mmCIF file of C-alpha atoms in Angstrom:
data_model
loop_
_atom_site.group_PDB
_atom_site.id
_atom_site.type_symbol
_atom_site.label_atom_id
_atom_site.label_comp_id
_atom_site.label_asym_id
_atom_site.label_seq_id
_atom_site.Cartn_x
_atom_site.Cartn_y
_atom_site.Cartn_z
ATOM 1 C CA UNK A 1 31.756 6.896 3.990
ATOM 2 C CA UNK A 2 30.357 7.782 7.560
ATOM 3 C CA UNK A 3 27.331 6.114 8.712
ATOM 4 C CA UNK A 4 24.368 8.977 8.515
ATOM 5 C CA UNK A 5 21.281 8.320 10.134
ATOM 6 C CA UNK A 6 18.877 10.827 8.476
ATOM 7 C CA UNK A 7 15.916 12.155 10.630
ATOM 8 C CA UNK A 8 13.101 12.721 8.392
ATOM 9 C CA UNK A 9 9.734 14.085 8.880
ATOM 10 C CA UNK A 10 6.888 11.551 8.692
ATOM 11 C CA UNK A 11 5.888 13.131 5.496
ATOM 12 C CA UNK A 12 8.907 12.126 3.797
ATOM 13 C CA UNK A 13 9.477 9.086 4.774
ATOM 14 C CA UNK A 14 9.077 7.702 1.531
ATOM 15 C CA UNK A 15 10.789 9.876 -1.010
ATOM 16 C CA UNK A 16 11.044 9.337 -4.864
ATOM 17 C CA UNK A 17 14.235 9.959 -5.901
ATOM 18 C CA UNK A 18 17.394 10.726 -3.821
ATOM 19 C CA UNK A 19 20.363 11.816 -5.830
ATOM 20 C CA UNK A 20 22.810 12.912 -3.558
ATOM 21 C CA UNK A 21 25.025 9.727 -2.636
ATOM 22 C CA UNK A 22 25.733 11.231 0.469
ATOM 23 C CA UNK A 23 21.835 10.743 1.359
ATOM 24 C CA UNK A 24 22.731 6.971 1.126
ATOM 25 C CA UNK A 25 23.740 5.375 4.537
ATOM 26 C CA UNK A 26 26.624 3.220 3.406
ATOM 27 C CA UNK A 27 28.787 3.052 6.373
ATOM 28 C CA UNK A 28 31.474 0.581 6.214
ATOM 29 C CA UNK A 29 30.029 -2.671 4.305
ATOM 30 C CA UNK A 30 32.007 -5.201 2.273
ATOM 31 C CA UNK A 31 31.774 -5.562 -1.503
ATOM 32 C CA UNK A 32 28.770 -8.185 -1.078
ATOM 33 C CA UNK A 33 26.692 -5.960 1.075
ATOM 34 C CA UNK A 34 27.651 -2.820 -1.256
ATOM 35 C CA UNK A 35 26.394 -4.546 -4.544
ATOM 36 C CA UNK A 36 23.676 -6.735 -2.935
ATOM 37 C CA UNK A 37 19.928 -6.708 -3.977
ATOM 38 C CA UNK A 38 16.956 -9.108 -3.398
ATOM 39 C CA UNK A 39 14.325 -9.969 -5.594
ATOM 40 C CA UNK A 40 11.173 -9.901 -3.105
ATOM 41 C CA UNK A 41 8.796 -10.832 -5.894
ATOM 42 C CA UNK A 42 5.535 -9.201 -6.766
ATOM 43 C CA UNK A 43 3.100 -7.871 -3.913
ATOM 44 C CA UNK A 44 1.288 -11.236 -3.346
ATOM 45 C CA UNK A 45 4.761 -12.871 -3.026
ATOM 46 C CA UNK A 46 5.974 -10.650 -0.942
ATOM 47 C CA UNK A 47 3.007 -10.369 1.517
ATOM 48 C CA UNK A 48 2.960 -14.218 1.639
ATOM 49 C CA UNK A 49 6.659 -14.247 2.663
ATOM 50 C CA UNK A 50 6.015 -11.388 5.400
ATOM 51 C CA UNK A 51 2.928 -13.102 6.775
ATOM 52 C CA UNK A 52 4.580 -16.630 6.536
ATOM 53 C CA UNK A 53 1.729 -17.979 4.706
ATOM 54 C CA UNK A 54 0.733 -19.105 1.211
ATOM 55 C CA UNK A 55 -2.092 -16.991 0.679
ATOM 56 C CA UNK A 56 -1.779 -15.244 -2.345
ATOM 57 C CA UNK A 57 -3.732 -12.321 -3.780
ATOM 58 C CA UNK A 58 -4.698 -10.861 -0.448
ATOM 59 C CA UNK A 59 -4.808 -7.244 -1.605
ATOM 60 C CA UNK A 60 -7.286 -6.411 -4.670
ATOM 61 C CA UNK A 61 -7.343 -2.774 -5.907
ATOM 62 C CA UNK A 62 -10.932 -2.788 -7.473
ATOM 63 C CA UNK A 63 -13.476 -1.766 -4.851
ATOM 64 C CA UNK A 64 -15.883 -4.637 -4.280
ATOM 65 C CA UNK A 65 -19.152 -4.732 -2.841
ATOM 66 C CA UNK A 66 -18.139 -5.164 0.563
ATOM 67 C CA UNK A 67 -18.091 -8.855 0.583
ATOM 68 C CA UNK A 68 -15.379 -10.636 2.415
ATOM 69 C CA UNK A 69 -14.776 -13.530 0.169
ATOM 70 C CA UNK A 70 -11.937 -15.956 1.278
ATOM 71 C CA UNK A 71 -8.865 -16.694 -1.215
ATOM 72 C CA UNK A 72 -10.520 -14.634 -4.025
ATOM 73 C CA UNK A 73 -8.129 -12.658 -5.758
ATOM 74 C CA UNK A 74 -10.036 -11.968 -8.936
ATOM 75 C CA UNK A 75 -10.558 -8.312 -7.916
ATOM 76 C CA UNK A 76 -11.482 -7.270 -11.414
ATOM 77 C CA UNK A 77 -14.970 -9.164 -11.072
ATOM 78 C CA UNK A 78 -18.127 -8.160 -9.061
ATOM 79 C CA UNK A 79 -17.138 -4.780 -8.935
ATOM 80 C CA UNK A 80 -19.952 -1.984 -7.328
ATOM 81 C CA UNK A 81 -22.324 -1.234 -10.047
ATOM 82 C CA UNK A 82 -21.983 -4.585 -11.682
ATOM 83 C CA UNK A 83 -23.954 -7.811 -11.176
ATOM 84 C CA UNK A 84 -26.308 -7.954 -8.537
ATOM 85 C CA UNK A 85 -25.243 -4.513 -6.709
ATOM 86 C CA UNK A 86 -28.235 -2.660 -5.933
ATOM 87 C CA UNK A 87 -30.565 -5.484 -6.621
ATOM 88 C CA UNK A 88 -32.909 -6.779 -3.978
ATOM 89 C CA UNK A 89 -33.299 -10.346 -4.620
ATOM 90 C CA UNK A 90 -33.804 -12.354 -1.617
ATOM 91 C CA UNK A 91 -31.442 -15.060 -0.534
ATOM 92 C CA UNK A 92 -28.699 -13.563 -3.079
ATOM 93 C CA UNK A 93 -25.556 -11.754 -1.960
ATOM 94 C CA UNK A 94 -26.208 -7.982 -2.268
ATOM 95 C CA UNK A 95 -23.318 -5.212 -2.223
ATOM 96 C CA UNK A 96 -21.682 -4.826 1.349
ATOM 97 C CA UNK A 97 -23.105 -8.080 2.622
ATOM 98 C CA UNK A 98 -20.943 -10.423 4.733
ATOM 99 C CA UNK A 99 -21.012 -13.741 3.385
ATOM 100 C CA UNK A 100 -21.002 -15.248 6.984
ATOM 101 C CA UNK A 101 -23.975 -13.196 7.677
ATOM 102 C CA UNK A 102 -22.740 -11.606 10.833
ATOM 103 C CA UNK A 103 -24.369 -8.465 11.020
ATOM 104 C CA UNK A 104 -23.660 -5.154 12.120
ATOM 105 C CA UNK A 105 -25.876 -4.546 14.957
ATOM 106 C CA UNK A 106 -26.706 -0.897 16.265
ATOM 107 C CA UNK A 107 -27.546 -0.373 19.706
ATOM 108 C CA UNK A 108 -30.345 1.580 21.027
ATOM 109 C CA UNK A 109 -28.375 4.656 20.620
ATOM 110 C CA UNK A 110 -27.566 4.044 17.346
ATOM 111 C CA UNK A 111 -24.038 4.398 17.842
ATOM 112 C CA UNK A 112 -22.567 1.259 18.480
ATOM 113 C CA UNK A 113 -21.721 -1.243 15.523
ATOM 114 C CA UNK A 114 -20.924 -4.849 15.369
ATOM 115 C CA UNK A 115 -19.243 -6.129 12.131
ATOM 116 C CA UNK A 116 -17.391 -8.874 11.115
ATOM 117 C CA UNK A 117 -13.696 -8.870 10.452
ATOM 118 C CA UNK A 118 -12.257 -11.638 8.443
ATOM 119 C CA UNK A 119 -8.824 -10.743 6.804
ATOM 120 C CA UNK A 120 -8.089 -12.745 3.889
ATOM 121 C CA UNK A 121 -4.994 -14.346 5.388
ATOM 122 C CA UNK A 122 -4.239 -16.896 7.650
ATOM 123 C CA UNK A 123 -3.147 -14.629 10.502
ATOM 124 C CA UNK A 124 -0.468 -17.126 11.781
ATOM 125 C CA UNK A 125 1.289 -14.104 13.799
ATOM 126 C CA UNK A 126 -1.898 -13.251 15.479
ATOM 127 C CA UNK A 127 -4.902 -14.940 16.686
ATOM 128 C CA UNK A 128 -7.831 -14.737 14.907
ATOM 129 C CA UNK A 129 -11.285 -14.265 15.640
ATOM 130 C CA UNK A 130 -14.153 -14.346 12.971
ATOM 131 C CA UNK A 131 -15.865 -11.651 14.558
ATOM 132 C CA UNK A 132 -15.901 -8.576 16.901
ATOM 133 C CA UNK A 133 -17.608 -5.628 18.093
ATOM 134 C CA UNK A 134 -16.662 -2.231 17.336
ATOM 135 C CA UNK A 135 -17.659 -0.182 20.251
ATOM 136 C CA UNK A 136 -17.018 3.476 20.754
ATOM 137 C CA UNK B 1 -23.997 21.715 -2.661
ATOM 138 C CA UNK B 2 -24.873 19.960 -5.752
ATOM 139 C CA UNK B 3 -26.687 22.274 -8.064
ATOM 140 C CA UNK B 4 -28.266 19.163 -10.017
ATOM 141 C CA UNK B 5 -30.478 18.217 -6.764
ATOM 142 C CA UNK B 6 -33.419 19.900 -5.162
ATOM 143 C CA UNK B 7 -32.341 21.416 -1.928
ATOM 144 C CA UNK B 8 -34.812 18.867 0.126
ATOM 145 C CA UNK B 9 -33.416 15.903 -1.992
ATOM 146 C CA UNK B 10 -29.924 16.836 -1.096
ATOM 147 C CA UNK B 11 -30.978 17.341 2.465
ATOM 148 C CA UNK B 12 -32.376 13.822 2.666
ATOM 149 C CA UNK B 13 -29.129 12.416 1.189
ATOM 150 C CA UNK B 14 -27.005 14.228 3.558
ATOM 151 C CA UNK B 15 -29.067 12.956 6.307
ATOM 152 C CA UNK B 16 -28.785 9.399 5.209
ATOM 153 C CA UNK B 17 -25.261 9.824 4.478
ATOM 154 C CA UNK B 18 -24.571 11.153 7.991
ATOM 155 C CA UNK B 19 -27.073 8.284 9.864
ATOM 156 C CA UNK B 20 -24.525 5.473 7.663
ATOM 157 C CA UNK B 21 -21.325 7.046 9.131
ATOM 158 C CA UNK B 22 -22.350 8.010 12.819
ATOM 159 C CA UNK B 23 -25.588 5.516 13.212
ATOM 160 C CA UNK B 24 -27.655 8.399 14.933
ATOM 161 C CA UNK B 25 -31.187 7.779 13.824
ATOM 162 C CA UNK B 26 -32.145 10.527 11.003
ATOM 163 C CA UNK B 27 -35.322 12.232 10.231
ATOM 164 C CA UNK B 28 -36.045 10.953 6.898
ATOM 165 C CA UNK B 29 -39.198 10.964 4.714
ATOM 166 C CA UNK B 30 -40.342 7.514 3.702
ATOM 167 C CA UNK B 31 -38.004 5.310 5.803
ATOM 168 C CA UNK B 32 -38.912 2.146 6.959
ATOM 169 C CA UNK B 33 -37.083 2.076 10.481
ATOM 170 C CA UNK B 34 -36.361 -1.642 10.646
ATOM 171 C CA UNK B 35 -34.804 -1.305 7.144
ATOM 172 C CA UNK B 36 -32.631 1.622 7.181
ATOM 173 C CA UNK B 37 -29.782 -0.126 9.279
ATOM 174 C CA UNK B 38 -29.042 -2.116 6.363
ATOM 175 C CA UNK B 39 -27.623 0.849 4.548
ATOM 176 C CA UNK B 40 -25.262 1.762 7.227
ATOM 177 C CA UNK B 41 -24.154 -1.882 7.174
ATOM 178 C CA UNK B 42 -23.589 -2.373 3.558
ATOM 179 C CA UNK B 43 -21.793 0.830 3.339
ATOM 180 C CA UNK B 44 -19.747 0.230 6.409
ATOM 181 C CA UNK B 45 -18.641 -3.349 4.946
ATOM 182 C CA UNK B 46 -17.574 -1.610 1.233
ATOM 183 C CA UNK B 47 -15.330 0.675 3.561
ATOM 184 C CA UNK B 48 -14.025 -1.967 5.774
ATOM 185 C CA UNK B 49 -13.273 -4.213 3.008
ATOM 186 C CA UNK B 50 -11.693 -1.669 0.799
ATOM 187 C CA UNK B 51 -9.159 -0.877 3.851
ATOM 188 C CA UNK B 52 -8.463 -4.397 4.858
ATOM 189 C CA UNK B 53 -7.864 -5.376 1.313
ATOM 190 C CA UNK B 54 -5.215 -2.434 1.049
ATOM 191 C CA UNK B 55 -3.696 -2.790 3.780
ATOM 192 C CA UNK B 56 -3.202 -6.727 4.969
ATOM 193 C CA UNK B 57 0.100 -5.979 6.626
ATOM 194 C CA UNK B 58 -1.320 -3.105 8.592
ATOM 195 C CA UNK B 59 -4.021 -5.318 9.701
ATOM 196 C CA UNK B 60 -1.730 -8.067 10.805
ATOM 197 C CA UNK B 61 0.105 -5.574 12.841
ATOM 198 C CA UNK B 62 -2.486 -3.727 14.786
ATOM 199 C CA UNK B 63 -4.672 -5.911 17.223
ATOM 200 C CA UNK B 64 -7.938 -7.075 16.047
ATOM 201 C CA UNK B 65 -9.760 -4.366 18.205
ATOM 202 C CA UNK B 66 -7.443 -1.621 17.093
ATOM 203 C CA UNK B 67 -7.963 -2.344 13.335
ATOM 204 C CA UNK B 68 -11.722 -2.211 13.905
ATOM 205 C CA UNK B 69 -11.984 0.864 16.077
ATOM 206 C CA UNK B 70 -9.371 2.504 13.507
ATOM 207 C CA UNK B 71 -11.731 1.444 10.696
ATOM 208 C CA UNK B 72 -14.946 2.462 12.452
ATOM 209 C CA UNK B 73 -13.379 5.980 13.293
ATOM 210 C CA UNK B 74 -12.155 6.357 9.648
ATOM 211 C CA UNK B 75 -15.727 5.797 8.676
ATOM 212 C CA UNK B 76 -17.323 7.912 10.939
ATOM 213 C CA UNK B 77 -15.293 10.937 11.425
ATOM 214 C CA UNK B 78 -12.841 11.207 8.189
ATOM 215 C CA UNK B 79 -14.373 13.140 5.421
ATOM 216 C CA UNK B 80 -13.323 11.298 2.580
ATOM 217 C CA UNK B 81 -12.357 13.431 -0.141
ATOM 218 C CA UNK B 82 -12.235 11.362 -3.518
ATOM 219 C CA UNK B 83 -15.286 9.949 -5.132
ATOM 220 C CA UNK B 84 -13.360 6.994 -6.574
ATOM 221 C CA UNK B 85 -13.814 4.054 -4.051
ATOM 222 C CA UNK B 86 -10.498 2.426 -4.617
ATOM 223 C CA UNK B 87 -8.655 5.759 -3.843
ATOM 224 C CA UNK B 88 -10.347 5.950 -0.312
ATOM 225 C CA UNK B 89 -7.822 4.013 1.630
ATOM 226 C CA UNK B 90 -4.969 6.348 0.862
ATOM 227 C CA UNK B 91 -6.663 8.629 3.001
ATOM 228 C CA UNK B 92 -6.507 6.584 5.841
ATOM 229 C CA UNK B 93 -2.868 7.154 5.989
ATOM 230 C CA UNK B 94 -3.292 10.985 6.813
ATOM 231 C CA UNK B 95 -6.151 10.145 9.239
ATOM 232 C CA UNK B 96 -3.840 7.890 11.187
ATOM 233 C CA UNK B 97 -0.963 10.493 10.894
ATOM 234 C CA UNK B 98 -3.184 13.479 12.082
ATOM 235 C CA UNK B 99 -5.601 11.743 14.096
ATOM 236 C CA UNK B 100 -3.983 8.358 16.019
ATOM 237 C CA UNK B 101 -0.654 9.576 17.283
ATOM 238 C CA UNK B 102 -1.195 6.954 19.977
ATOM 239 C CA UNK B 103 -1.094 4.088 17.314
ATOM 240 C CA UNK B 104 2.023 6.027 15.683
ATOM 241 C CA UNK B 105 3.515 6.110 18.952
ATOM 242 C CA UNK B 106 2.901 2.505 19.826
ATOM 243 C CA UNK B 107 3.753 1.342 16.368
ATOM 244 C CA UNK B 108 6.661 3.518 14.969
ATOM 245 C CA UNK B 109 6.600 2.034 11.840
ATOM 246 C CA UNK B 110 2.799 1.880 11.309
ATOM 247 C CA UNK B 111 2.877 4.977 8.897
ATOM 248 C CA UNK B 112 5.509 3.730 6.852
ATOM 249 C CA UNK B 113 3.998 0.530 6.619
ATOM 250 C CA UNK B 114 0.712 2.103 5.381
ATOM 251 C CA UNK B 115 2.475 4.210 2.988
ATOM 252 C CA UNK B 116 4.462 0.937 1.590
ATOM 253 C CA UNK B 117 1.453 -0.781 1.197
ATOM 254 C CA UNK B 118 -0.244 1.791 -0.562
ATOM 255 C CA UNK B 119 2.525 1.769 -3.009
ATOM 256 C CA UNK B 120 1.328 -1.099 -4.620
ATOM 257 C CA UNK B 121 -2.192 0.184 -5.277
ATOM 258 C CA UNK B 122 -0.807 3.381 -6.356
ATOM 259 C CA UNK B 123 1.678 1.599 -9.125
ATOM 260 C CA UNK B 124 -0.930 -0.995 -9.957
ATOM 261 C CA UNK B 125 -3.564 1.609 -10.642
ATOM 262 C CA UNK B 126 -1.522 4.157 -12.332
ATOM 263 C CA UNK B 127 -1.979 5.447 -15.981
ATOM 264 C CA UNK B 128 0.604 3.899 -18.158
ATOM 265 C CA UNK B 129 3.828 5.969 -18.487
ATOM 266 C CA UNK B 130 5.280 5.973 -22.020
ATOM 267 C CA UNK B 131 8.378 3.588 -22.166
ATOM 268 C CA UNK B 132 10.504 4.454 -25.494
ATOM 269 C CA UNK B 133 11.757 1.454 -27.158
ATOM 270 C CA UNK B 134 15.412 1.377 -26.629
ATOM 271 C CA UNK B 135 18.086 0.343 -29.004
ATOM 272 C CA UNK B 136 20.831 -2.269 -27.994
ATOM 273 C CA UNK B 137 22.946 -0.635 -25.400
ATOM 274 C CA UNK B 138 26.093 -1.353 -23.711
ATOM 275 C CA UNK B 139 25.370 -1.256 -19.631
ATOM 276 C CA UNK B 140 28.478 0.304 -18.840
ATOM 277 C CA UNK B 141 28.774 2.826 -21.559
ATOM 278 C CA UNK B 142 25.143 3.817 -22.230
ATOM 279 C CA UNK B 143 22.219 5.214 -20.114
ATOM 280 C CA UNK B 144 19.855 2.092 -19.200
ATOM 281 C CA UNK B 145 16.448 2.083 -20.200
ATOM 282 C CA UNK B 146 14.457 1.991 -16.950
ATOM 283 C CA UNK B 147 11.123 1.226 -16.681
ATOM 284 C CA UNK B 148 9.370 4.562 -16.125
ATOM 285 C CA UNK B 149 6.680 2.993 -13.787
ATOM 286 C CA UNK B 150 9.339 2.620 -11.268
ATOM 287 C CA UNK B 151 10.697 4.349 -7.908
ATOM 288 C CA UNK B 152 13.339 3.642 -5.191
ATOM 289 C CA UNK B 153 11.728 3.784 -1.873
ATOM 290 C CA UNK B 154 13.827 4.972 1.051
ATOM 291 C CA UNK B 155 12.681 3.195 4.225
ATOM 292 C CA UNK B 156 13.453 3.818 7.882
ATOM 293 C CA UNK B 157 12.117 0.442 9.131
ATOM 294 C CA UNK B 158 12.745 -2.969 7.103
ATOM 295 C CA UNK B 159 8.557 -3.168 6.309
ATOM 296 C CA UNK B 160 9.326 -4.981 2.984
ATOM 297 C CA UNK B 161 11.753 -7.286 4.787
ATOM 298 C CA UNK B 162 10.332 -8.367 8.069
ATOM 299 C CA UNK B 163 6.706 -9.068 9.285
ATOM 300 C CA UNK B 164 5.635 -5.842 10.935
ATOM 301 C CA UNK B 165 5.062 -7.513 14.516
ATOM 302 C CA UNK B 166 8.759 -8.419 14.659
ATOM 303 C CA UNK B 167 10.082 -5.024 13.679
ATOM 304 C CA UNK B 168 11.411 -3.069 16.719
ATOM 305 C CA UNK B 169 13.330 0.043 17.199
ATOM 306 C CA UNK B 170 16.531 -1.874 16.588
ATOM 307 C CA UNK B 171 15.412 -2.343 12.972
ATOM 308 C CA UNK B 172 15.281 1.730 12.842
ATOM 309 C CA UNK B 173 18.002 2.599 9.919
ATOM 310 C CA UNK B 174 17.935 3.016 6.118
ATOM 311 C CA UNK B 175 16.668 0.528 3.774
ATOM 312 C CA UNK B 176 15.685 1.073 0.227
ATOM 313 C CA UNK B 177 13.455 -0.894 -1.990
ATOM 314 C CA UNK B 178 12.775 -0.582 -5.891
ATOM 315 C CA UNK B 179 9.087 -0.848 -6.633
ATOM 316 C CA UNK B 180 8.341 -1.398 -10.225
ATOM 317 C CA UNK B 181 5.080 -2.434 -12.258
ATOM 318 C CA UNK B 182 6.084 -5.253 -14.624
ATOM 319 C CA UNK B 183 4.954 -3.990 -17.994
ATOM 320 C CA UNK B 184 3.465 -6.938 -19.184
ATOM 321 C CA UNK B 185 1.680 -8.716 -16.191
ATOM 322 C CA UNK B 186 0.630 -5.494 -14.366
ATOM 323 C CA UNK B 187 2.032 -6.704 -11.135
ATOM 324 C CA UNK B 188 3.879 -4.676 -8.803
ATOM 325 C CA UNK B 189 7.281 -5.923 -7.940
ATOM 326 C CA UNK B 190 9.588 -5.253 -5.067
ATOM 327 C CA UNK B 191 13.379 -5.380 -4.833
ATOM 328 C CA UNK B 192 15.569 -4.713 -1.824
ATOM 329 C CA UNK B 193 18.473 -2.641 -2.611
ATOM 330 C CA UNK B 194 22.069 -1.988 -1.206
ATOM 331 C CA UNK B 195 22.552 1.690 -0.775
ATOM 332 C CA UNK B 196 25.027 1.878 -3.915
ATOM 333 C CA UNK B 197 22.283 0.247 -6.109
ATOM 334 C CA UNK B 198 19.718 2.452 -4.680
ATOM 335 C CA UNK B 199 21.607 5.659 -5.406
ATOM 336 C CA UNK B 200 22.673 4.228 -8.900
ATOM 337 C CA UNK B 201 18.981 3.408 -10.032
ATOM 338 C CA UNK B 202 17.613 6.705 -8.224
ATOM 339 C CA UNK B 203 20.350 8.857 -10.076
ATOM 340 C CA UNK B 204 19.547 7.398 -13.558
ATOM 341 C CA UNK B 205 15.703 7.758 -13.211
ATOM 342 C CA UNK B 206 16.195 11.279 -12.527
ATOM 343 C CA UNK B 207 18.723 11.579 -15.403
ATOM 344 C CA UNK B 208 19.803 9.104 -18.247
ATOM 345 C CA UNK B 209 23.193 8.732 -17.669
ATOM 346 C CA UNK B 210 25.740 5.673 -18.112
ATOM 347 C CA UNK B 211 27.585 3.936 -15.172
ATOM 348 C CA UNK B 212 30.988 5.022 -16.664
ATOM 349 C CA UNK B 213 30.086 8.597 -16.848
ATOM 350 C CA UNK B 214 29.384 8.130 -12.870
ATOM 351 C CA UNK B 215 32.657 6.705 -11.782
ATOM 352 C CA UNK B 216 34.196 9.651 -10.550
ATOM 353 C CA UNK B 217 30.947 10.144 -8.293
ATOM 354 C CA UNK B 218 30.900 6.864 -7.421
ATOM 355 C CA UNK B 219 34.598 6.656 -6.101
ATOM 356 C CA UNK B 220 34.040 10.123 -4.275
ATOM 357 C CA UNK B 221 30.888 8.836 -2.464
ATOM 358 C CA UNK B 222 31.192 5.448 -2.294
ATOM 359 C CA UNK B 223 35.103 5.058 -1.953
ATOM 360 C CA UNK B 224 34.821 2.251 -5.121
ATOM 361 C CA UNK B 225 38.014 2.646 -7.336
ATOM 362 C CA UNK B 226 38.127 -0.719 -8.560
ATOM 363 C CA UNK B 227 36.477 -0.369 -11.980
ATOM 364 C CA UNK B 228 36.799 -3.855 -13.406
ATOM 365 C CA UNK B 229 35.033 -5.218 -10.106
ATOM 366 C CA UNK B 230 32.504 -2.457 -10.334
ATOM 367 C CA UNK B 231 31.781 -3.412 -13.987
ATOM 368 C CA UNK B 232 31.427 -6.776 -12.931
ATOM 369 C CA UNK B 233 28.816 -6.154 -10.150
ATOM 370 C CA UNK B 234 27.071 -3.492 -12.291
ATOM 371 C CA UNK B 235 26.867 -5.948 -15.289
ATOM 372 C CA UNK B 236 25.237 -8.709 -13.007
ATOM 373 C CA UNK B 237 22.457 -6.304 -11.661
ATOM 374 C CA UNK B 238 21.849 -4.997 -15.049
ATOM 375 C CA UNK B 239 21.083 -8.359 -16.200
ATOM 376 C CA UNK B 240 18.779 -8.874 -13.357
ATOM 377 C CA UNK B 241 16.813 -5.963 -14.202
ATOM 378 C CA UNK B 242 16.701 -6.756 -17.737
ATOM 379 C CA UNK B 243 15.130 -10.477 -16.760
ATOM 380 C CA UNK B 244 12.674 -8.569 -14.729
ATOM 381 C CA UNK B 245 11.496 -6.044 -17.068
ATOM 382 C CA UNK B 246 12.754 -3.245 -15.178
ATOM 383 C CA UNK B 247 15.262 -2.339 -18.166
ATOM 384 C CA UNK B 248 14.502 -2.881 -21.672
#
């Protein structure tokens, strides 16, 4: 089969099922390539591999209360609407608060924000910084 | 406008929401000036946290300032449509596609990476699909009972194989990745597939057919005519999928 590179629109980059074999780029491959498959593991394992670190559970799917708690993948807990969310007990972590207590500041115009950014990954590929300003 | 709120209540809430997003001091009744800023901080942290947790690979790809600005602009300018917070990050994809052309130009694989990362969330959270109990079958002569919570992704960049920061235009091509949710653990799994196996699974997901019945198509489209070898390779693949709970 001739090697065909199909240029698709951005919206169709990821399609569901493609039934025509003609749409699958095969080119001149040997049997080993023709019948190859590679188990990439689950999402956490794949991310660890791609980011070249051992941090598991970077991604969680439940909306948490804005906290940025490192190395905690138990996303089912501490959801918004539960626990202390909305409570005003001083000294306790509230929804949306940052554990490092780095605050978002607002300029006199009210349009400047300073917030923390603490991705839960080692960031081996990227220089890391615990906080940064968001300026517009 | 909600019919359950008094107009003045709705107006107050809308002003507070606008303030949370744009930081411009609102004219609100009953606020304490030095405290209202906390609302904005808390809401923004929820949004940024959700985005960062949904797209860790994209976070790693973008420069820190780029990600921070993107989160901030998405928060301020994008009118989120879904009331469920966990779905909110999906809207970042269309925001980037429509409003951040410079990022898409700088990182040609960014959109695909975002879509790929969102697939995991989508499959993790999706409602269960019915998967009938299959009787003992022959992997060559019978149709496979494939996990209905699965899909073959067609990718132009190897976002599932390489660190996104190391992907370049030289990597542009055709890649296939099977994504499925494990029926017991609920975790979303990924498997890189050759074009042939990608086609085979995609075909079988669409229509339950046996590998044997596809033999003429396989020979015509992939040039494979060695049936014993094909059966052996398909059998190995089938065993792997069974062990991974992609096949019953």
